């Protein structure tokens, strides 16, 4: 599902101009990273109000569905291995998990 947000407001003229599109699926509010590998503690799943965290038998970690996540951040503080990061606070050596998360939900 593609969701986009619309018009930009021009304060000088008091009107709108152009269309600014932000595709929700292009952003990942939170990302689960390397410390989760092999642990798969379910604390994050238990606190998620929209059940956007999942995995399967083939994966050794969890992933956050960017199309479902409401950016509540409940999962971040309960992770016992500190594997969950806001996308904008993600350590540079963990950025590969942005791609891994997207790939999981493209299956």
Coordinates of C-alpha atoms in Angstrom, one line a residue:
X1 CA 0.0 0.0 0.0
X2 CA 1.4 3.4 -1.0
X3 CA 0.5 6.3 1.1
X4 CA 1.7 9.8 0.4
X5 CA 1.3 13.2 1.9
X6 CA 0.3 16.2 -0.1
X7 CA 0.5 19.9 -0.5
X8 CA 3.1 22.3 0.8
X9 CA 1.8 25.6 2.3
X10 CA 3.3 28.9 1.1
X11 CA 3.3 31.3 4.0
X12 CA 4.1 34.3 1.8
X13 CA 1.1 34.0 -0.4
X14 CA -1.2 32.1 2.0
X15 CA -1.7 29.3 -0.5
X16 CA -0.5 25.9 -1.4
X17 CA 2.1 25.1 -4.1
X18 CA 3.3 22.0 -5.8
X19 CA 2.9 18.5 -4.4
X20 CA 5.4 17.2 -1.9
X21 CA 5.3 13.4 -1.7
X22 CA 6.6 11.4 1.2
X23 CA 6.1 7.7 0.6
X24 CA 5.6 6.0 3.9
X25 CA 7.1 2.8 2.7
X26 CA 10.3 4.6 1.9
X27 CA 10.9 5.3 5.6
X28 CA 11.4 2.9 8.5
X29 CA 10.4 4.5 11.8
X30 CA 12.3 1.9 13.8
X31 CA 14.9 -0.7 12.7
X32 CA 15.9 -3.9 14.5
X33 CA 19.6 -4.5 14.2
X34 CA 22.4 -7.1 14.7
X35 CA 22.1 -7.6 18.5
X36 CA 18.7 -9.3 17.8
X37 CA 20.3 -12.0 15.8
X38 CA 20.0 -15.3 17.6
X39 CA 18.1 -13.8 20.5
X40 CA 14.6 -13.1 19.2
X41 CA 13.3 -12.0 22.6
X42 CA 9.6 -11.3 22.3
X43 CA 9.4 -8.3 24.6
X44 CA 9.1 -6.0 21.6
X45 CA 6.2 -8.0 20.1
X46 CA 4.4 -8.0 23.4
X47 CA 4.3 -4.2 23.8
X48 CA 3.6 -3.4 20.1
X49 CA 0.0 -2.0 19.9
X50 CA -0.3 -2.7 16.2
X51 CA 1.6 -6.0 16.0
X52 CA 4.0 -4.8 13.3
X53 CA 7.0 -6.9 14.4
X54 CA 7.4 -10.3 12.8
X55 CA 9.8 -13.0 11.7
X56 CA 9.6 -16.4 10.2
X57 CA 11.3 -19.8 10.7
X58 CA 14.0 -19.0 8.2
X59 CA 15.1 -15.7 9.9
X60 CA 17.2 -15.5 13.1
X61 CA 15.8 -12.0 14.0
X62 CA 12.7 -9.9 14.0
X63 CA 11.7 -7.1 11.6
X64 CA 9.4 -4.1 11.8
X65 CA 6.8 -3.6 9.1
X66 CA 7.1 0.1 8.0
X67 CA 3.6 0.1 6.6
X68 CA 2.0 -0.9 9.9
X69 CA 4.3 0.7 12.5
X70 CA 2.8 3.8 14.1
X71 CA 6.1 5.1 15.4
X72 CA 5.0 4.8 19.1
X73 CA 8.5 3.7 20.2
X74 CA 7.2 1.2 22.8
X75 CA 9.5 -1.5 21.4
X76 CA 12.7 0.5 21.7
X77 CA 13.1 0.6 25.6
X78 CA 12.0 -3.0 26.2
X79 CA 14.5 -4.6 23.9
X80 CA 16.9 -6.4 26.3
X81 CA 19.8 -6.3 23.8
X82 CA 19.3 -2.7 22.6
X83 CA 18.8 -3.8 19.0
X84 CA 16.0 -1.3 18.1
X85 CA 16.8 2.1 16.8
X86 CA 14.9 5.1 15.4
X87 CA 15.9 5.2 11.7
X88 CA 17.6 8.6 12.2
X89 CA 19.6 7.5 15.3
X90 CA 20.8 4.3 13.6
X91 CA 24.5 3.7 14.1
X92 CA 26.3 3.8 10.7
X93 CA 27.6 0.2 11.1
X94 CA 24.0 -1.0 11.5
X95 CA 22.6 0.7 8.4
X96 CA 22.6 -2.6 6.4
X97 CA 19.6 -3.6 8.5
X98 CA 17.5 -1.0 6.8
X99 CA 17.9 -3.0 3.6
X100 CA 17.4 -6.3 5.4
X101 CA 14.2 -5.1 6.9
X102 CA 12.8 -3.9 3.6
X103 CA 13.8 -7.2 1.9
X104 CA 11.9 -9.2 4.6
X105 CA 8.7 -7.4 3.8
X106 CA 9.2 -7.6 0.0
X107 CA 9.0 -11.5 0.2

